[in-house]
CSV table of C-alpha atoms and ligand atoms in Angstrom, one decimal:
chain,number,residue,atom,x,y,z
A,1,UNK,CA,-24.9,-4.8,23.0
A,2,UNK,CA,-28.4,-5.2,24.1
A,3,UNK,CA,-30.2,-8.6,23.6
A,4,UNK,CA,-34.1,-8.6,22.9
A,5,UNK,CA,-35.8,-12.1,23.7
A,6,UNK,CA,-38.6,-13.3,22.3
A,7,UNK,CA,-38.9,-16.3,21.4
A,8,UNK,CA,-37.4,-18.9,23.7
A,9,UNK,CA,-37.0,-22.7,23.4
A,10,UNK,CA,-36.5,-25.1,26.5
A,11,UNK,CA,-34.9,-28.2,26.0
A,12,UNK,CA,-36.1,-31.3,27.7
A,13,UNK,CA,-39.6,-31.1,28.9
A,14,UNK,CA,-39.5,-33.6,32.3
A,15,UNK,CA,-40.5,-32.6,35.8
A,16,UNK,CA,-38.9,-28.3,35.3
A,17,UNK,CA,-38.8,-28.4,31.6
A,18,UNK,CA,-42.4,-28.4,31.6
A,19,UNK,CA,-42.8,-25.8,33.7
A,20,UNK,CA,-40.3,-23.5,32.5
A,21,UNK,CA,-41.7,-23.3,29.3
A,22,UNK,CA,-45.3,-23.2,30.7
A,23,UNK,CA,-44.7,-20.3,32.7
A,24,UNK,CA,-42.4,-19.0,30.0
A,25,UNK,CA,-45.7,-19.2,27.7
A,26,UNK,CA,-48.1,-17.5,29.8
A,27,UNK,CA,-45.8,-14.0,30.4
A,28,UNK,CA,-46.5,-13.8,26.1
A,29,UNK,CA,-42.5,-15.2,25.0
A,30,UNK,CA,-42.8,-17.2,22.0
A,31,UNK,CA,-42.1,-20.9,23.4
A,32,UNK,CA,-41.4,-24.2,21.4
A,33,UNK,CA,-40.4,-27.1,23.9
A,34,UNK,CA,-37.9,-29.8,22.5
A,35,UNK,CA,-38.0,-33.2,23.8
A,36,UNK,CA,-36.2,-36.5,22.0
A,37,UNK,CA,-39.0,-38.4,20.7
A,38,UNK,CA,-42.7,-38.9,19.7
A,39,UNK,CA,-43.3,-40.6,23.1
A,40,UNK,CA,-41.7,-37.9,25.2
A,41,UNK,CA,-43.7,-35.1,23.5
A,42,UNK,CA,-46.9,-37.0,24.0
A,43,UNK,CA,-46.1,-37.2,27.7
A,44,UNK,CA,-45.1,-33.8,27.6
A,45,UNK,CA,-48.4,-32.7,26.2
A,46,UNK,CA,-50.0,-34.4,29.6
A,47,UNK,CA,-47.6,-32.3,31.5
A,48,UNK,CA,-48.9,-28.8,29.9
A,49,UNK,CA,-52.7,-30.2,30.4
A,50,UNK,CA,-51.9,-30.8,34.1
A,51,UNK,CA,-50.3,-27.6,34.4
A,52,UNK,CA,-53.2,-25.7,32.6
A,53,UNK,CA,-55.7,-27.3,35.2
A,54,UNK,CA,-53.2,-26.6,38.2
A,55,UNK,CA,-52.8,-23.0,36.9
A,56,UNK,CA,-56.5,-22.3,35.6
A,57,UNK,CA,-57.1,-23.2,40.0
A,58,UNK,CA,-54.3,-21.8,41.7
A,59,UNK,CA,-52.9,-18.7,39.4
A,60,UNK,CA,-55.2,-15.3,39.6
A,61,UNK,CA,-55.0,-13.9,36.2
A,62,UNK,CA,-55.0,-18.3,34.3
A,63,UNK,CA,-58.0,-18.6,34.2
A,64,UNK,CA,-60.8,-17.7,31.7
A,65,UNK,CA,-59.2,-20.1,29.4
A,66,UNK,CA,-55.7,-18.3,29.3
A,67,UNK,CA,-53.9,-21.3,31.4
A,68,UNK,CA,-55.6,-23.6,28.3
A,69,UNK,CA,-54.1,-21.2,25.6
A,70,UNK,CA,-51.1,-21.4,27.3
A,71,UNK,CA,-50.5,-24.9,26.8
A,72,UNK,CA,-51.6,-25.1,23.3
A,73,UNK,CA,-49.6,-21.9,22.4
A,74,UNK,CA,-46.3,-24.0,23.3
A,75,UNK,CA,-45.0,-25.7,19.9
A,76,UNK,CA,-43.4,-29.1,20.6
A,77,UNK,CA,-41.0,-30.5,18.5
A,78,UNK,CA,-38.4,-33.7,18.5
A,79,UNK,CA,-36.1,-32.2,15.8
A,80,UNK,CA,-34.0,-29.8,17.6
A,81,UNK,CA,-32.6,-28.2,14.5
A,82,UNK,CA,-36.3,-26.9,13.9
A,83,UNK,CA,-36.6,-26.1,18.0
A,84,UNK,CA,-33.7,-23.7,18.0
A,85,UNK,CA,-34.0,-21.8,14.6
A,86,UNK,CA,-35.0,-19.1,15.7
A,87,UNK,CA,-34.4,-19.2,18.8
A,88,UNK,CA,-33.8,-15.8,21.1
A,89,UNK,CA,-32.8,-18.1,24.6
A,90,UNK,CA,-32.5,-21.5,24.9
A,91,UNK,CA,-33.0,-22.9,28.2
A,92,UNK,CA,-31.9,-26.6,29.2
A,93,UNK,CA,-33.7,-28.4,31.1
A,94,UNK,CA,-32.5,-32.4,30.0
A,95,UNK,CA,-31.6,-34.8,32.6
A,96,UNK,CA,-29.0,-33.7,35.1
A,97,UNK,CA,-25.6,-36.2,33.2
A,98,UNK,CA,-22.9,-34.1,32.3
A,99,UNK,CA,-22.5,-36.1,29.1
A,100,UNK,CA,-26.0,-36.2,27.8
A,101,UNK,CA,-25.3,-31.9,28.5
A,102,UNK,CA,-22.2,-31.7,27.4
A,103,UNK,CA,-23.5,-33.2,23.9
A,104,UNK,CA,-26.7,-31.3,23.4
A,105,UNK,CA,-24.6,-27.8,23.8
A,106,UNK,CA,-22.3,-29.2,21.6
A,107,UNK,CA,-25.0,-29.8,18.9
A,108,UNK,CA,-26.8,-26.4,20.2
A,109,UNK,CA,-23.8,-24.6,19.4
A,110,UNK,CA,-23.9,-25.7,15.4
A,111,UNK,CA,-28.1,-25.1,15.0
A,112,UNK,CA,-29.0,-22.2,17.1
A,113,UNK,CA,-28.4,-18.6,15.7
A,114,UNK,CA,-25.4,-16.9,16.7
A,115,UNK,CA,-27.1,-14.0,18.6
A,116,UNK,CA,-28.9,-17.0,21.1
A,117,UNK,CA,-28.2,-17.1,24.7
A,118,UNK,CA,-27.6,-20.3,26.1
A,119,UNK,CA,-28.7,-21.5,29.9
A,120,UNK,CA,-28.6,-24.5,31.8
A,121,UNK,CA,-30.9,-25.2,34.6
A,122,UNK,CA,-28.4,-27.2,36.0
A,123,UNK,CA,-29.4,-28.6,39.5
A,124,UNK,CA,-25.7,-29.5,40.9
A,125,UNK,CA,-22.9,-28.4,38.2
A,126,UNK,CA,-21.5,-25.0,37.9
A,127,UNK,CA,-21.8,-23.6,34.1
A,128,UNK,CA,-17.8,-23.5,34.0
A,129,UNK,CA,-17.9,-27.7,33.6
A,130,UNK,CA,-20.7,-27.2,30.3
A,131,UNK,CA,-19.4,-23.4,28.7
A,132,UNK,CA,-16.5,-24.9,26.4
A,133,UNK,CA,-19.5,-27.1,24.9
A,134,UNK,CA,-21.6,-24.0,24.1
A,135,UNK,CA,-19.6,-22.5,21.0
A,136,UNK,CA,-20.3,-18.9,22.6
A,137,UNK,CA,-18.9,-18.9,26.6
A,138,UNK,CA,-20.1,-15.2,26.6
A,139,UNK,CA,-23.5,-15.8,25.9
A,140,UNK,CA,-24.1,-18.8,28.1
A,141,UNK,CA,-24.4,-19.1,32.2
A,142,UNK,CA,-27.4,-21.2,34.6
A,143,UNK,CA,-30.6,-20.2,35.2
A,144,UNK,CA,-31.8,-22.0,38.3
A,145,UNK,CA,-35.3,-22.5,38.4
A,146,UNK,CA,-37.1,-24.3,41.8
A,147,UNK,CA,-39.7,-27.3,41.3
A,148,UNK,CA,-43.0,-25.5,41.3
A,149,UNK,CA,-41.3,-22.3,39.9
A,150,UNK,CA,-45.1,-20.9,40.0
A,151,UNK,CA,-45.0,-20.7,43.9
A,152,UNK,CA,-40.9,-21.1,44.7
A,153,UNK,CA,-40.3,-18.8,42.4
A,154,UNK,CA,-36.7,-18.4,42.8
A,155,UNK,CA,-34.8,-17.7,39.6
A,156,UNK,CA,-30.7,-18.2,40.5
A,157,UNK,CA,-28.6,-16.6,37.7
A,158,UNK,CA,-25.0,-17.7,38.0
A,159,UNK,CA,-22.4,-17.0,35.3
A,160,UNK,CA,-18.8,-18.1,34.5
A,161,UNK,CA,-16.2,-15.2,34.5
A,162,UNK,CA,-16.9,-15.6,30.8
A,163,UNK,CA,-20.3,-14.6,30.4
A,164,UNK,CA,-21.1,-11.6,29.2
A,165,UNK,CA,-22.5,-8.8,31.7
A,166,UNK,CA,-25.1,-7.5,29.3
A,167,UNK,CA,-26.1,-11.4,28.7
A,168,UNK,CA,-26.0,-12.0,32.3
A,169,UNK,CA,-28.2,-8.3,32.9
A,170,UNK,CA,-30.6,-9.9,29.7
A,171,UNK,CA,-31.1,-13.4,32.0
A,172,UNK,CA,-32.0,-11.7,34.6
A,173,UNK,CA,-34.7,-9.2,33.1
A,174,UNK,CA,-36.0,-12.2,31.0
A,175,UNK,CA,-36.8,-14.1,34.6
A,176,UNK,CA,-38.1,-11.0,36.1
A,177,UNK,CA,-40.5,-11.0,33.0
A,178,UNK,CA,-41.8,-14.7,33.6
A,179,UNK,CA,-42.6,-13.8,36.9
A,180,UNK,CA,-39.5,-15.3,39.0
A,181,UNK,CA,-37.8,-13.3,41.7
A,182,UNK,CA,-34.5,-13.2,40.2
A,183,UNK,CA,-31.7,-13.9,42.5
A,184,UNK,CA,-28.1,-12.5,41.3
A,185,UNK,CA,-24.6,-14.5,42.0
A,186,UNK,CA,-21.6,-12.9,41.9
A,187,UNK,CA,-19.9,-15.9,41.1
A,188,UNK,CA,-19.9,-19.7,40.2
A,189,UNK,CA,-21.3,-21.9,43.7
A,190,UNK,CA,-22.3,-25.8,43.5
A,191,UNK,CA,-25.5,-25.8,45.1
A,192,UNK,CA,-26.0,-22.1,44.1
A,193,UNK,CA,-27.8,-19.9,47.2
A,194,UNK,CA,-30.7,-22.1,48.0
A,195,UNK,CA,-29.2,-25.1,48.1
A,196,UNK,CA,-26.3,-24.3,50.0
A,197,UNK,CA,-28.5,-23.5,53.1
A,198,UNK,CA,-31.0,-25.9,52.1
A,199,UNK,CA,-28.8,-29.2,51.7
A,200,UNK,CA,-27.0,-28.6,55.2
A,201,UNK,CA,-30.0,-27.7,57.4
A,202,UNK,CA,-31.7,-30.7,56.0
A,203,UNK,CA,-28.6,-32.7,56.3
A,204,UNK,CA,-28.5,-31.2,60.2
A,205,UNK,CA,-32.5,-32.5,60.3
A,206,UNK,CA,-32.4,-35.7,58.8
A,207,UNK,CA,-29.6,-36.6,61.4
A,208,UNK,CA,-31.0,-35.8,64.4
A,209,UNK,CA,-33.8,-38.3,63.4
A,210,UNK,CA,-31.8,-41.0,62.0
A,211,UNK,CA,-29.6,-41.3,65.1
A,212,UNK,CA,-32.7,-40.8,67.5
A,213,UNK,CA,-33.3,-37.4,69.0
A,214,UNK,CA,-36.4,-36.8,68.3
A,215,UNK,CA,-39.2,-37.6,65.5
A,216,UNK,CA,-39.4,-36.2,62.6
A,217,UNK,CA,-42.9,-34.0,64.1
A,218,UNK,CA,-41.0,-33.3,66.5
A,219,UNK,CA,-38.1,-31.7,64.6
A,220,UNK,CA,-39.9,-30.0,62.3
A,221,UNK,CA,-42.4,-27.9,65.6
A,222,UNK,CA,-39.3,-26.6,66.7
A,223,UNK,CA,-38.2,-25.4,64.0
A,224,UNK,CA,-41.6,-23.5,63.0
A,225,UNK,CA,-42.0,-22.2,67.0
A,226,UNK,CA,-38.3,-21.8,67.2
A,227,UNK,CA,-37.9,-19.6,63.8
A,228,UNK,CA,-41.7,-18.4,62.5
A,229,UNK,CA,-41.2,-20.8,59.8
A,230,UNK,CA,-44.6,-22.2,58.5
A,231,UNK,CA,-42.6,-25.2,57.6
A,232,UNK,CA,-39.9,-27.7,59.2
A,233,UNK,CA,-37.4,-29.2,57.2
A,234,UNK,CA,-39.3,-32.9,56.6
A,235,UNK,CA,-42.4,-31.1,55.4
A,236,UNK,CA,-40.2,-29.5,53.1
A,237,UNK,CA,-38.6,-33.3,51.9
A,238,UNK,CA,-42.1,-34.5,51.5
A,239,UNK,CA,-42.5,-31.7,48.8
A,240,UNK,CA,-39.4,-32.6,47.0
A,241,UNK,CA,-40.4,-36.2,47.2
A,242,UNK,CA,-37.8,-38.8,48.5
A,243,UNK,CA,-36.5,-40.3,45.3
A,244,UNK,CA,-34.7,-37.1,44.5
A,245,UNK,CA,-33.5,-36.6,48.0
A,246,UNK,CA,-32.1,-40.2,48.0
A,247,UNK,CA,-30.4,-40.0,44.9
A,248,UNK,CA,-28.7,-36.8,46.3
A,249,UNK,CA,-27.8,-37.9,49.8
A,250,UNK,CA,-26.6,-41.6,48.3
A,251,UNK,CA,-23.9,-40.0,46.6
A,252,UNK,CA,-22.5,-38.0,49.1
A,253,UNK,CA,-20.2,-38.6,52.3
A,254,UNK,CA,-20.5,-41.1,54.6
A,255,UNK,CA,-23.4,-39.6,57.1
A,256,UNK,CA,-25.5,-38.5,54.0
A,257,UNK,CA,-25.4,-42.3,52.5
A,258,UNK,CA,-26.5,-43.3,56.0
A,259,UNK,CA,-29.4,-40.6,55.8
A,260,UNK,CA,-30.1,-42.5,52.1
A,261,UNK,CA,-30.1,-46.0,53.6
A,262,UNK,CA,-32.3,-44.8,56.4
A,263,UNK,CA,-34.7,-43.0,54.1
A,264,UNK,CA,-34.6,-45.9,51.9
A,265,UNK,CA,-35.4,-48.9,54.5
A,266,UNK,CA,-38.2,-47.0,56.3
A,267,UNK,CA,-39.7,-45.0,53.5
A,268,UNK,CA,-39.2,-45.8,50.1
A,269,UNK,CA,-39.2,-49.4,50.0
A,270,UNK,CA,-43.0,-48.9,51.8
A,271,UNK,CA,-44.0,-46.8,48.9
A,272,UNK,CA,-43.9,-43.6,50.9
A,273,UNK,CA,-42.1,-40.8,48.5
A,274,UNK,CA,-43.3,-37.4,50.2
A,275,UNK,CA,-46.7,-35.5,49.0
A,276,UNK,CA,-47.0,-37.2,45.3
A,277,UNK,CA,-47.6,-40.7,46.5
A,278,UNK,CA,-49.8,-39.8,49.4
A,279,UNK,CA,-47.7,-40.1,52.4
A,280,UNK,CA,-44.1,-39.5,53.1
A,281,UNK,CA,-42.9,-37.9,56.9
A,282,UNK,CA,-47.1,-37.2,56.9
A,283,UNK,CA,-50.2,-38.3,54.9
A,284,UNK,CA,-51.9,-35.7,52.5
A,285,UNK,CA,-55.1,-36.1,50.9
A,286,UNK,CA,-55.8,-38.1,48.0
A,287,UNK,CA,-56.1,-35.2,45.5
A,288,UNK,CA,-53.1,-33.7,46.1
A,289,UNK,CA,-51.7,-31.9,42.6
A,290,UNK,CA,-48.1,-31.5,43.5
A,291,UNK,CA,-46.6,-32.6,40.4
A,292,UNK,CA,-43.1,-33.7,41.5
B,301,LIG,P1,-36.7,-35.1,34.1
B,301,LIG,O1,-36.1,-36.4,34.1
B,301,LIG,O2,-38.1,-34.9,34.7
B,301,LIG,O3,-36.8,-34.5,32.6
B,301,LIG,C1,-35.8,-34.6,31.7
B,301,LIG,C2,-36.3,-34.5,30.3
B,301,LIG,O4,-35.2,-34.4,29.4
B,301,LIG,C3,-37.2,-35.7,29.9
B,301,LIG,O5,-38.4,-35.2,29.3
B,301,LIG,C4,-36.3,-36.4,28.9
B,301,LIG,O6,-37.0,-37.1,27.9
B,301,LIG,C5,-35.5,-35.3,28.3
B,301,LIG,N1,-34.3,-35.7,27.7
B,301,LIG,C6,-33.5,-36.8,27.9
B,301,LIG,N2,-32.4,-36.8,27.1
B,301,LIG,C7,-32.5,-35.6,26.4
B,301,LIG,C8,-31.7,-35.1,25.4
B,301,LIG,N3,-30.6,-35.6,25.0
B,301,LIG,N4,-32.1,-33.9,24.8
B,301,LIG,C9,-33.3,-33.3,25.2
B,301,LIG,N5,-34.1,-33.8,26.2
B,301,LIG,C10,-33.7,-35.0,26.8
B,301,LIG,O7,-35.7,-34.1,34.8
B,301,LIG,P2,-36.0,-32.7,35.6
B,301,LIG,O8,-36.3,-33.1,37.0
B,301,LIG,O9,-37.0,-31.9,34.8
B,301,LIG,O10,-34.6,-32.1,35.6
B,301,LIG,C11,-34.1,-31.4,34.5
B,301,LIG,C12,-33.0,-30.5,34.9
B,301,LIG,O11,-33.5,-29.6,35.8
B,301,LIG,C13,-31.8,-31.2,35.6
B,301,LIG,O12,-30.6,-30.6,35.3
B,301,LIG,C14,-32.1,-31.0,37.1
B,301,LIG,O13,-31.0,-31.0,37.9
B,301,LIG,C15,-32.7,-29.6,37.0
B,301,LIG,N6,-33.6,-29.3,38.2
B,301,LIG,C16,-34.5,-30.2,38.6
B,301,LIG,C17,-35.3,-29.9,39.7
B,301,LIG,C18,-36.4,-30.9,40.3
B,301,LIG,O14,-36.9,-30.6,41.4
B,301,LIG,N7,-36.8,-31.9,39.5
B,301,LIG,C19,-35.1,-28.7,40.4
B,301,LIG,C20,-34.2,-27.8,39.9
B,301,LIG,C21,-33.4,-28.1,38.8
């Protein structure tokens, strides 16, 4: 069976959600964004006007007013019987609670058409702990997008040994047509590729500064000289920002609460959260337009 997609809906429209179904819009798919209220579709329309002005400056091909018709193109609705209709793909994007997305596939799988493909942009759960919710295991699996999917653009496809292979082969084309670099899993891994390098060599990074090796500057030159990186691993935590690093390291093991508690003391509590607020590990100028 082949699956033609079209028209896509994204479901939650926070921090990726937003950006999914931005760049989603711009590569010509059909996008209605879903959100729960009046208040979080008004926010979201600030999101899309942000993203227009980021893209309209940083995306060859956005600007001439396409990055402007791009965010009005995306219909935004709070009644997600009307979202999913007619929906082709239906990506989730709502926060990252197992409950809150274990109930929205549940009420997916009575409204959306039987022919939709499910996907969950799931940060830290495997799509095995949300398929039973879906109504249609075979047609559902994670698509992993990065925070600022139009640079990190990194699209992780991961299925269950459920999923369908021609599903699975559809997923991947559709990323490829939104301009991600899709990158195939054999099979289910918590963390999925980039995070399973990413969380440990940060994890490596953050301890030689917390128990005093070197600085954080320090750290992060060696690892550029030492590797031809442009970037060493606290740059790359300033980008992230520190609330979401802290939320991850706080509930883990016993060195990566200590990592929290460190972060915490010396950075958050003085305002510093990475690039967004000005200053985390370094200072960035005021007009930065990270949007994490
Ligand atoms: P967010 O908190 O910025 O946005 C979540 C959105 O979902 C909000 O707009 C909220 O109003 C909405 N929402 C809440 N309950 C809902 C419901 N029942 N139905 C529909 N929408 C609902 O979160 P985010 O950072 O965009 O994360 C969303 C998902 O993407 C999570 O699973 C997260 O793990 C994953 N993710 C996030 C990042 C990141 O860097 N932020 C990176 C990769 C993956």
């Amino acid at each position: 069976m082949t699956f033609e997609i079209r028209k896509v809906t994204v479901l939650g429209t926070g921090v990726l959600g937003s950006q999914i179904a931005f760049q989603t819009a711009l590569h010509g798919f059909d996008v209605t964004a879903y959100d729960i209220d009046e208040d979080a579709l008004t926010a979201a329309r600030d999101r899309f006007a942000k993203l227009a002005a980021t893209y309209r400056d940083e995306v060859p091909g956005a600007a001439d007013g396409t990055a402007d018709k791009t965010a009005s193109s995306i219909e935004l609705s709070c009644d997600l019987a009307h979202a999913v209709a007619d929906a082709d793909l239906v990506i989730e994007a709502v926060p990252e609670v197992v409950s809150i997305k274990q109930d929205i596939f549940k009420r997916l799988s009575e409204l959306a058409p039987e022919r939709a493909i499910f996907v969950t942009n799931t940060g830290h759960l495997l799509p095995s702990e949300l398929k039973d919710f879906t109504g249609r295991p075979d047609k559902f699996l994670a698509l992993h997008f990065a925070n600022e999917i139009r640079e990190r653009n990194t699209a992780e496809v991961m299925g269950t040994p459920e999923t369908d292979p021609a599903v699975y082969r559809a997923v991947v084309d559709f990323a490829a047509a939104i301009g991600m670099e899709p990158i195939e899993l054999h099979k289910e891994k918590a963390g999925f590729l980039l995070n399973s390098m990413f969380i440990p060599f940060t994890n490596a990074a953050l301890g030689l500064a917390v128990d005093g090796y070197a600085e954080p500057e320090m750290i992060d030159k060696t690892w550029r000289i030492g590797t031809r990186a442009s970037m060493g691993p606290f740059q790359l935590l300033d980008i992230i920002g520190f609330n979401s690093a802290y939320n991850a390291l706080s509930s883990g093991n016993e060195d990566e609460q200590r990592f929290a508690a460190w972060l915490k003391e010396n950075y958050i509590d003085k305002g510093k959260l990475g690039v967004a607020t000005g200053e985390g590990f370094y200072r960035y100028p005021a007009n930065n337009t990270t949007e994490a």
